[in-house]
DNA sequence: AGATTCGCCTAC
DNA sequence: TCAGGTAGGCGAATCT
């Protein structure tokens, strides 16, 4: 009944009205409907009987006939709290009293806690699941309890210190249950993400939607794979601007707005800026990218804005598409509309958030193609403008006009400007339809976020979302976000920064290398002798492991072997030679993910003696602990620990200037991170004065990390399923390449184009998945990662560095390595080096092998196979099986010219 | 004047 | 509530 509630009620009403006007009327009764989930956003609803407000998620659906509707899905927000052992019930009762009217319900539940000692034995941890009616209530209780937990932690530290100094246990004070809350978990998961994870609901999927009373029933239709036909509007504006300046919505105005809806083009002209009326026009840069534009000439800017808004209200697009619209087009339109007294938000529901640099609506998507280009296109920064992207991805040269000429051309050559204006809309529309749409809605079916977020979030956030889904499904409690330890010492000095040694890079030779320029080689006969000796072993590996064939089924084994042997013998006997080279790039496919998978690497698997000692599986001769090396690198301040503490004591008694010259407050009143910031500033000055430099030379140190081979495999499972998803796209890319050459042979131009499109599409999908796949490695070092591990990142790169350096040792003896970078070697081999050979089998199968590749892979398999890989077969009896695992394999590109 | 740091961008 | 990582080249700015 408060004024805030009243305000919210009014807001809800206005929202409902607008959404109804724009096609998303609420579906509250009647027959079950079939809908494709376009997007979802947090919202609230009012219980009509009690007048109470509850949080809910609004789901926006598109039907098969293109019509739209929304439902309100009730879902209570919650988070978890951990208590001291065996105080759960008391704390629960206490919290219910303390937050009466704020907490809706508390349940005590059990979760797998991978931080819990000996959890592999089946031990689980109890958590209080604290539920609320609204997100606001959750936030209030959460911030209150955060302070409680922080205070409890400080007190525990003080108790520990007391006990360690006096060697006696301090007598516990009478139980105060507020002191028993020791941790909060999953309190920072956004509400709509929580909803999507817990209810397994994703954008981009079909559901049978039913309502019964006030409840919504969703049933996923996995049989429907085709995406719904949602109205897509791609638009682009041209504005006036001052010479050599960027347009400014304070005084510049919109000259034209061009847009394409579902393939039909429109152009609205502001005759204040454009010299003459423009007729309908066509801009079709390529047969498959048709652009027919209907033109509307209006008197002035306000007319233009009104015309566009009303057209949008009529068509009701579910998806708006721009190129850099977050930053330019939307804010410009919003400001110009406001200038004329029109609120864009009230017209079409879109609002710009300048803090976030985004423009979004609750019920429609705004998908800015520039965001896709930056994160997923794999184009270098210099080629991320719309023009360059059009060339690279759509394969045609777009119209270009110098921005300095635009305002003048609008008056003097209006036709030129009109064509130019629509050309950007065409490029944006087709870029979206060909790449962005399939990509975003494919990811949205696995990532528990709205399409807008799937498009804009960093790749690390996407990884974390996938991990949280997997953790939820395995009943694992998520760790809190990692915080860097800001007060670490090394060698009696404060650590300024620490990291790990990454990829290995070497430039070995520079110059011009061509397959038709004879090159000198100084080979090592002993290496060839070795290859000859190992030939049987290597070929059998290729047949059995790479080809997954039975050796006895091969009919021409000796023939192939002799051919290779002959070449190796001749190279061994004439090691000094000059001949045309074979230029090869040897590289490990998806190296980091495969190192992770082979070694079962995941942040919770990094264990110490303490973890193992507490574990039931810790027996003499155990093979569940795998030890791998990595290299730490850190820089310390030059000052000693004693200097640091001295300065700390000094600063603690001082007044610190905060902001202006006049305002200052005691140092101890500042927050903890502020303390360390100020302290480090002071320390830097001290170092500079006393030691003439702030930081010492970087220190490196080889360290060992223990990897538990039995830890719950949810992380590697997530990586594996993502890797395999990418392989699927790579496979489809190959399939369509086959179809493309078939189509070319048949000369059917429609089929050629279709196949061509599918080839680019799948290549783009697999590349984008590569980027997110690699992020599972980078993620573990991300600031604030829930599953953080420097050790794991270090093990991944160090293992990779050893693989590439080993390969180089071999290449050194049989040819000339030119360059190494992380996972690949560019090299030249003598032209007479054995290359590709084909085994034939009784079943008429063929297996083509690349000998240089096989030779390297045998080496990799010998040094990197993990014979300790364990898989949980029976969760009840805790039975594990042990396998050998190695998915790290070289691939060969080339030979190149 | 020479060394070091910083910003920017790329390769992996 | 913002955030994949390290290696490394190059030119400009800044420090000594």
PDB file of C-alpha atoms in Angstrom, chain A residues 277-480:
ATOM      1  CA  UNK A 277      11.331  14.544 -53.775  1.00  0.00           C
ATOM      2  CA  UNK A 278      12.767  11.069 -54.185  1.00  0.00           C
ATOM      3  CA  UNK A 279      10.978   8.375 -56.168  1.00  0.00           C
ATOM      4  CA  UNK A 280      10.863   4.684 -55.292  1.00  0.00           C
ATOM      5  CA  UNK A 281      14.226   3.109 -55.983  1.00  0.00           C
ATOM      6  CA  UNK A 282      16.077  -0.168 -56.176  1.00  0.00           C
ATOM      7  CA  UNK A 283      19.468  -1.079 -54.811  1.00  0.00           C
ATOM      8  CA  UNK A 284      20.310  -4.717 -55.426  1.00  0.00           C
ATOM      9  CA  UNK A 285      24.064  -5.250 -55.080  1.00  0.00           C
ATOM     10  CA  UNK A 286      23.780  -9.001 -55.736  1.00  0.00           C
ATOM     11  CA  UNK A 287      20.884 -11.060 -57.108  1.00  0.00           C
ATOM     12  CA  UNK A 288      20.349 -12.737 -53.756  1.00  0.00           C
ATOM     13  CA  UNK A 289      20.365  -9.412 -51.902  1.00  0.00           C
ATOM     14  CA  UNK A 290      17.328  -7.697 -53.360  1.00  0.00           C
ATOM     15  CA  UNK A 291      16.501  -4.188 -52.230  1.00  0.00           C
ATOM     16  CA  UNK A 292      13.298  -2.521 -53.477  1.00  0.00           C
ATOM     17  CA  UNK A 293      12.558   0.707 -51.638  1.00  0.00           C
ATOM     18  CA  UNK A 294       9.297   2.539 -51.228  1.00  0.00           C
ATOM     19  CA  UNK A 295      10.021   6.178 -50.622  1.00  0.00           C
ATOM     20  CA  UNK A 296       8.028   8.639 -48.551  1.00  0.00           C
ATOM     21  CA  UNK A 297       8.870  12.343 -48.700  1.00  0.00           C
ATOM     22  CA  UNK A 298       7.918  14.333 -45.618  1.00  0.00           C
ATOM     23  CA  UNK A 299       8.240  18.032 -44.895  1.00  0.00           C
ATOM     24  CA  UNK A 300      10.459  18.011 -41.847  1.00  0.00           C
ATOM     25  CA  UNK A 301      12.221  16.018 -39.161  1.00  0.00           C
ATOM     26  CA  UNK A 302       9.243  15.701 -36.854  1.00  0.00           C
ATOM     27  CA  UNK A 303       7.231  14.359 -39.774  1.00  0.00           C
ATOM     28  CA  UNK A 304       9.944  11.825 -40.476  1.00  0.00           C
ATOM     29  CA  UNK A 305      10.080  10.609 -36.885  1.00  0.00           C
ATOM     30  CA  UNK A 306       6.305  10.353 -36.626  1.00  0.00           C
ATOM     31  CA  UNK A 307       6.075   8.476 -39.909  1.00  0.00           C
ATOM     32  CA  UNK A 308       8.671   5.983 -38.805  1.00  0.00           C
ATOM     33  CA  UNK A 309       7.216   5.424 -35.339  1.00  0.00           C
ATOM     34  CA  UNK A 310       3.752   4.884 -36.739  1.00  0.00           C
ATOM     35  CA  UNK A 311       5.059   2.438 -39.321  1.00  0.00           C
ATOM     36  CA  UNK A 312       6.813   0.508 -36.544  1.00  0.00           C
ATOM     37  CA  UNK A 313       3.615   0.476 -34.493  1.00  0.00           C
ATOM     38  CA  UNK A 314       1.828  -0.969 -37.473  1.00  0.00           C
ATOM     39  CA  UNK A 315       4.389  -3.658 -38.416  1.00  0.00           C
ATOM     40  CA  UNK A 316       5.439  -4.431 -34.809  1.00  0.00           C
ATOM     41  CA  UNK A 317       8.892  -5.882 -35.500  1.00  0.00           C
ATOM     42  CA  UNK A 318      10.103  -8.467 -32.996  1.00  0.00           C
ATOM     43  CA  UNK A 319      13.698  -7.713 -33.884  1.00  0.00           C
ATOM     44  CA  UNK A 320      15.300  -4.362 -34.703  1.00  0.00           C
ATOM     45  CA  UNK A 321      18.671  -4.511 -36.380  1.00  0.00           C
ATOM     46  CA  UNK A 322      21.314  -1.794 -36.711  1.00  0.00           C
ATOM     47  CA  UNK A 323      24.981  -1.334 -37.339  1.00  0.00           C
ATOM     48  CA  UNK A 324      26.339   0.475 -34.287  1.00  0.00           C
ATOM     49  CA  UNK A 325      22.828   1.564 -33.370  1.00  0.00           C
ATOM     50  CA  UNK A 326      23.582   1.164 -29.671  1.00  0.00           C
ATOM     51  CA  UNK A 327      26.021   4.001 -29.930  1.00  0.00           C
ATOM     52  CA  UNK A 328      24.673   6.134 -32.747  1.00  0.00           C
ATOM     53  CA  UNK A 329      21.286   5.609 -34.422  1.00  0.00           C
ATOM     54  CA  UNK A 330      19.108   4.907 -31.375  1.00  0.00           C
ATOM     55  CA  UNK A 331      20.470   7.626 -29.076  1.00  0.00           C
ATOM     56  CA  UNK A 332      20.269  10.099 -31.943  1.00  0.00           C
ATOM     57  CA  UNK A 333      16.656   9.224 -32.688  1.00  0.00           C
ATOM     58  CA  UNK A 334      15.738   9.303 -29.021  1.00  0.00           C
ATOM     59  CA  UNK A 335      17.256  12.759 -28.538  1.00  0.00           C
ATOM     60  CA  UNK A 336      15.731  14.188 -31.697  1.00  0.00           C
ATOM     61  CA  UNK A 337      12.325  12.793 -30.763  1.00  0.00           C
ATOM     62  CA  UNK A 338      12.655  14.332 -27.307  1.00  0.00           C
ATOM     63  CA  UNK A 339      13.587  17.597 -28.991  1.00  0.00           C
ATOM     64  CA  UNK A 340      10.175  17.548 -30.655  1.00  0.00           C
ATOM     65  CA  UNK A 341       8.423  16.530 -27.461  1.00  0.00           C
ATOM     66  CA  UNK A 342       8.056  12.855 -28.407  1.00  0.00           C
ATOM     67  CA  UNK A 343       9.141  10.114 -25.991  1.00  0.00           C
ATOM     68  CA  UNK A 344      10.522   7.277 -28.087  1.00  0.00           C
ATOM     69  CA  UNK A 345       9.968   4.879 -25.216  1.00  0.00           C
ATOM     70  CA  UNK A 346       6.250   5.574 -25.255  1.00  0.00           C
ATOM     71  CA  UNK A 347       6.071   5.213 -29.026  1.00  0.00           C
ATOM     72  CA  UNK A 348       7.894   1.935 -29.609  1.00  0.00           C
ATOM     73  CA  UNK A 349       9.159   0.827 -26.187  1.00  0.00           C
ATOM     74  CA  UNK A 350      12.851   1.411 -26.807  1.00  0.00           C
ATOM     75  CA  UNK A 351      15.047   3.264 -24.360  1.00  0.00           C
ATOM     76  CA  UNK A 352      18.759   4.044 -24.479  1.00  0.00           C
ATOM     77  CA  UNK A 353      20.954   3.378 -21.494  1.00  0.00           C
ATOM     78  CA  UNK A 354      24.009   5.563 -21.929  1.00  0.00           C
ATOM     79  CA  UNK A 355      25.780   3.936 -18.982  1.00  0.00           C
ATOM     80  CA  UNK A 356      25.572   0.516 -20.591  1.00  0.00           C
ATOM     81  CA  UNK A 357      25.858   1.913 -24.130  1.00  0.00           C
ATOM     82  CA  UNK A 358      22.824  -0.130 -25.112  1.00  0.00           C
ATOM     83  CA  UNK A 359      19.374   0.545 -26.471  1.00  0.00           C
ATOM     84  CA  UNK A 360      16.771  -2.051 -25.576  1.00  0.00           C
ATOM     85  CA  UNK A 361      13.113  -2.795 -25.130  1.00  0.00           C
ATOM     86  CA  UNK A 362      11.451  -5.287 -22.803  1.00  0.00           C
ATOM     87  CA  UNK A 363       9.601  -7.192 -25.479  1.00  0.00           C
ATOM     88  CA  UNK A 364      11.557  -6.792 -28.715  1.00  0.00           C
ATOM     89  CA  UNK A 365      15.193  -7.427 -29.487  1.00  0.00           C
ATOM     90  CA  UNK A 366      17.667  -4.874 -30.679  1.00  0.00           C
ATOM     91  CA  UNK A 367      20.485  -6.816 -32.244  1.00  0.00           C
ATOM     92  CA  UNK A 368      23.368  -4.546 -33.190  1.00  0.00           C
ATOM     93  CA  UNK A 369      25.451  -6.282 -35.862  1.00  0.00           C
ATOM     94  CA  UNK A 370      28.533  -4.348 -34.781  1.00  0.00           C
ATOM     95  CA  UNK A 371      28.534  -6.317 -31.518  1.00  0.00           C
ATOM     96  CA  UNK A 372      28.585  -9.550 -33.518  1.00  0.00           C
ATOM     97  CA  UNK A 373      31.397  -8.241 -35.724  1.00  0.00           C
ATOM     98  CA  UNK A 374      33.513  -7.325 -32.703  1.00  0.00           C
ATOM     99  CA  UNK A 375      33.099 -10.582 -30.817  1.00  0.00           C
ATOM    100  CA  UNK A 376      32.261 -13.267 -33.352  1.00  0.00           C
ATOM    101  CA  UNK A 377      33.311 -12.311 -36.893  1.00  0.00           C
ATOM    102  CA  UNK A 378      37.056 -12.914 -36.543  1.00  0.00           C
ATOM    103  CA  UNK A 379      37.731  -9.767 -38.578  1.00  0.00           C
ATOM    104  CA  UNK A 380      40.648  -7.574 -37.496  1.00  0.00           C
ATOM    105  CA  UNK A 381      39.884  -4.242 -35.879  1.00  0.00           C
ATOM    106  CA  UNK A 382      40.768  -2.360 -39.058  1.00  0.00           C
ATOM    107  CA  UNK A 383      38.040  -4.218 -40.986  1.00  0.00           C
ATOM    108  CA  UNK A 384      35.133  -3.801 -38.633  1.00  0.00           C
ATOM    109  CA  UNK A 385      33.424  -0.900 -40.371  1.00  0.00           C
ATOM    110  CA  UNK A 386      30.196  -1.748 -42.219  1.00  0.00           C
ATOM    111  CA  UNK A 387      31.899  -1.265 -45.591  1.00  0.00           C
ATOM    112  CA  UNK A 388      34.757  -3.687 -44.897  1.00  0.00           C
ATOM    113  CA  UNK A 389      32.418  -6.212 -43.263  1.00  0.00           C
ATOM    114  CA  UNK A 390      30.109  -6.085 -46.289  1.00  0.00           C
ATOM    115  CA  UNK A 391      33.047  -6.844 -48.554  1.00  0.00           C
ATOM    116  CA  UNK A 392      34.378  -9.643 -46.380  1.00  0.00           C
ATOM    117  CA  UNK A 393      31.121 -11.321 -45.389  1.00  0.00           C
ATOM    118  CA  UNK A 394      28.596 -10.514 -48.108  1.00  0.00           C
ATOM    119  CA  UNK A 395      31.103 -10.459 -50.933  1.00  0.00           C
ATOM    120  CA  UNK A 396      30.258  -7.233 -52.748  1.00  0.00           C
ATOM    121  CA  UNK A 397      31.535  -3.675 -52.854  1.00  0.00           C
ATOM    122  CA  UNK A 398      29.106  -1.314 -51.156  1.00  0.00           C
ATOM    123  CA  UNK A 399      28.523   2.284 -52.165  1.00  0.00           C
ATOM    124  CA  UNK A 400      30.747   4.741 -50.384  1.00  0.00           C
ATOM    125  CA  UNK A 401      30.355   8.459 -49.839  1.00  0.00           C
ATOM    126  CA  UNK A 402      32.799  10.658 -48.000  1.00  0.00           C
ATOM    127  CA  UNK A 403      31.034  11.795 -44.816  1.00  0.00           C
ATOM    128  CA  UNK A 404      32.171  15.346 -45.505  1.00  0.00           C
ATOM    129  CA  UNK A 405      30.163  15.385 -48.762  1.00  0.00           C
ATOM    130  CA  UNK A 406      26.937  13.938 -47.385  1.00  0.00           C
ATOM    131  CA  UNK A 407      25.112  17.075 -46.274  1.00  0.00           C
ATOM    132  CA  UNK A 408      25.934  18.876 -49.544  1.00  0.00           C
ATOM    133  CA  UNK A 409      25.000  15.838 -51.679  1.00  0.00           C
ATOM    134  CA  UNK A 410      21.634  15.612 -49.929  1.00  0.00           C
ATOM    135  CA  UNK A 411      20.843  19.044 -51.321  1.00  0.00           C
ATOM    136  CA  UNK A 412      22.685  18.896 -54.616  1.00  0.00           C
ATOM    137  CA  UNK A 413      22.615  15.208 -55.600  1.00  0.00           C
ATOM    138  CA  UNK A 414      19.660  13.813 -53.648  1.00  0.00           C
ATOM    139  CA  UNK A 415      19.456  10.627 -55.739  1.00  0.00           C
ATOM    140  CA  UNK A 416      23.063   9.718 -54.913  1.00  0.00           C
ATOM    141  CA  UNK A 417      22.444  10.213 -51.230  1.00  0.00           C
ATOM    142  CA  UNK A 418      19.188   8.257 -51.323  1.00  0.00           C
ATOM    143  CA  UNK A 419      20.904   5.280 -52.945  1.00  0.00           C
ATOM    144  CA  UNK A 420      23.730   5.510 -50.493  1.00  0.00           C
ATOM    145  CA  UNK A 421      21.381   5.655 -47.541  1.00  0.00           C
ATOM    146  CA  UNK A 422      19.497   2.539 -48.552  1.00  0.00           C
ATOM    147  CA  UNK A 423      22.721   0.678 -49.324  1.00  0.00           C
ATOM    148  CA  UNK A 424      23.615   0.645 -45.629  1.00  0.00           C
ATOM    149  CA  UNK A 425      20.190  -0.663 -44.691  1.00  0.00           C
ATOM    150  CA  UNK A 426      20.550  -3.403 -47.315  1.00  0.00           C
ATOM    151  CA  UNK A 427      23.984  -4.408 -46.058  1.00  0.00           C
ATOM    152  CA  UNK A 428      22.839  -4.394 -42.430  1.00  0.00           C
ATOM    153  CA  UNK A 429      19.709  -6.399 -43.196  1.00  0.00           C
ATOM    154  CA  UNK A 430      21.481  -9.117 -45.161  1.00  0.00           C
ATOM    155  CA  UNK A 431      24.428  -9.264 -42.799  1.00  0.00           C
ATOM    156  CA  UNK A 432      21.926  -9.873 -40.043  1.00  0.00           C
ATOM    157  CA  UNK A 433      19.884 -12.448 -41.902  1.00  0.00           C
ATOM    158  CA  UNK A 434      22.889 -14.382 -43.190  1.00  0.00           C
ATOM    159  CA  UNK A 435      25.083 -14.418 -40.100  1.00  0.00           C
ATOM    160  CA  UNK A 436      23.869 -12.743 -36.956  1.00  0.00           C
ATOM    161  CA  UNK A 437      20.366 -14.191 -36.743  1.00  0.00           C
ATOM    162  CA  UNK A 438      21.309 -17.876 -37.077  1.00  0.00           C
ATOM    163  CA  UNK A 439      24.283 -17.393 -34.791  1.00  0.00           C
ATOM    164  CA  UNK A 440      22.539 -15.548 -31.958  1.00  0.00           C
ATOM    165  CA  UNK A 441      19.443 -17.730 -31.947  1.00  0.00           C
ATOM    166  CA  UNK A 442      21.564 -20.862 -32.103  1.00  0.00           C
ATOM    167  CA  UNK A 443      23.551 -19.730 -29.047  1.00  0.00           C
ATOM    168  CA  UNK A 444      20.399 -18.489 -27.325  1.00  0.00           C
ATOM    169  CA  UNK A 445      19.033 -22.034 -27.286  1.00  0.00           C
ATOM    170  CA  UNK A 446      21.861 -23.057 -24.960  1.00  0.00           C
ATOM    171  CA  UNK A 447      22.710 -19.859 -23.051  1.00  0.00           C
ATOM    172  CA  UNK A 448      20.179 -18.817 -20.383  1.00  0.00           C
ATOM    173  CA  UNK A 449      19.967 -15.169 -21.406  1.00  0.00           C
ATOM    174  CA  UNK A 450      17.937 -12.981 -23.720  1.00  0.00           C
ATOM    175  CA  UNK A 451      19.163 -12.692 -27.336  1.00  0.00           C
ATOM    176  CA  UNK A 452      20.235  -9.087 -26.670  1.00  0.00           C
ATOM    177  CA  UNK A 453      22.540 -10.301 -23.925  1.00  0.00           C
ATOM    178  CA  UNK A 454      23.766 -13.339 -25.843  1.00  0.00           C
ATOM    179  CA  UNK A 455      24.846 -10.846 -28.506  1.00  0.00           C
ATOM    180  CA  UNK A 456      26.500  -8.288 -26.238  1.00  0.00           C
ATOM    181  CA  UNK A 457      28.048 -10.143 -23.292  1.00  0.00           C
ATOM    182  CA  UNK A 458      31.716 -11.098 -23.327  1.00  0.00           C
ATOM    183  CA  UNK A 459      32.705 -14.617 -24.296  1.00  0.00           C
ATOM    184  CA  UNK A 460      33.754 -15.312 -20.699  1.00  0.00           C
ATOM    185  CA  UNK A 461      30.298 -14.480 -19.422  1.00  0.00           C
ATOM    186  CA  UNK A 462      28.793 -16.849 -21.983  1.00  0.00           C
ATOM    187  CA  UNK A 463      31.145 -19.590 -20.768  1.00  0.00           C
ATOM    188  CA  UNK A 464      30.194 -18.922 -17.178  1.00  0.00           C
ATOM    189  CA  UNK A 465      26.501 -19.161 -18.037  1.00  0.00           C
ATOM    190  CA  UNK A 466      27.027 -22.555 -19.664  1.00  0.00           C
ATOM    191  CA  UNK A 467      28.964 -23.687 -16.610  1.00  0.00           C
ATOM    192  CA  UNK A 468      26.235 -22.519 -14.256  1.00  0.00           C
ATOM    193  CA  UNK A 469      23.660 -24.464 -16.234  1.00  0.00           C
ATOM    194  CA  UNK A 470      25.769 -27.618 -16.010  1.00  0.00           C
ATOM    195  CA  UNK A 471      26.410 -27.027 -12.310  1.00  0.00           C
ATOM    196  CA  UNK A 472      22.689 -26.575 -11.633  1.00  0.00           C
ATOM    197  CA  UNK A 473      21.855 -29.765 -13.435  1.00  0.00           C
ATOM    198  CA  UNK A 474      24.500 -31.651 -11.444  1.00  0.00           C
ATOM    199  CA  UNK A 475      23.172 -30.122  -8.194  1.00  0.00           C
ATOM    200  CA  UNK A 476      26.473 -28.332  -7.614  1.00  0.00           C
ATOM    201  CA  UNK A 477      26.493 -25.096  -5.646  1.00  0.00           C
ATOM    202  CA  UNK A 478      28.265 -22.318  -7.553  1.00  0.00           C
ATOM    203  CA  UNK A 479      31.301 -20.680  -5.974  1.00  0.00           C
ATOM    204  CA  UNK A 480      31.188 -16.937  -5.442  1.00  0.00           C
TER     205      UNK A 480
END
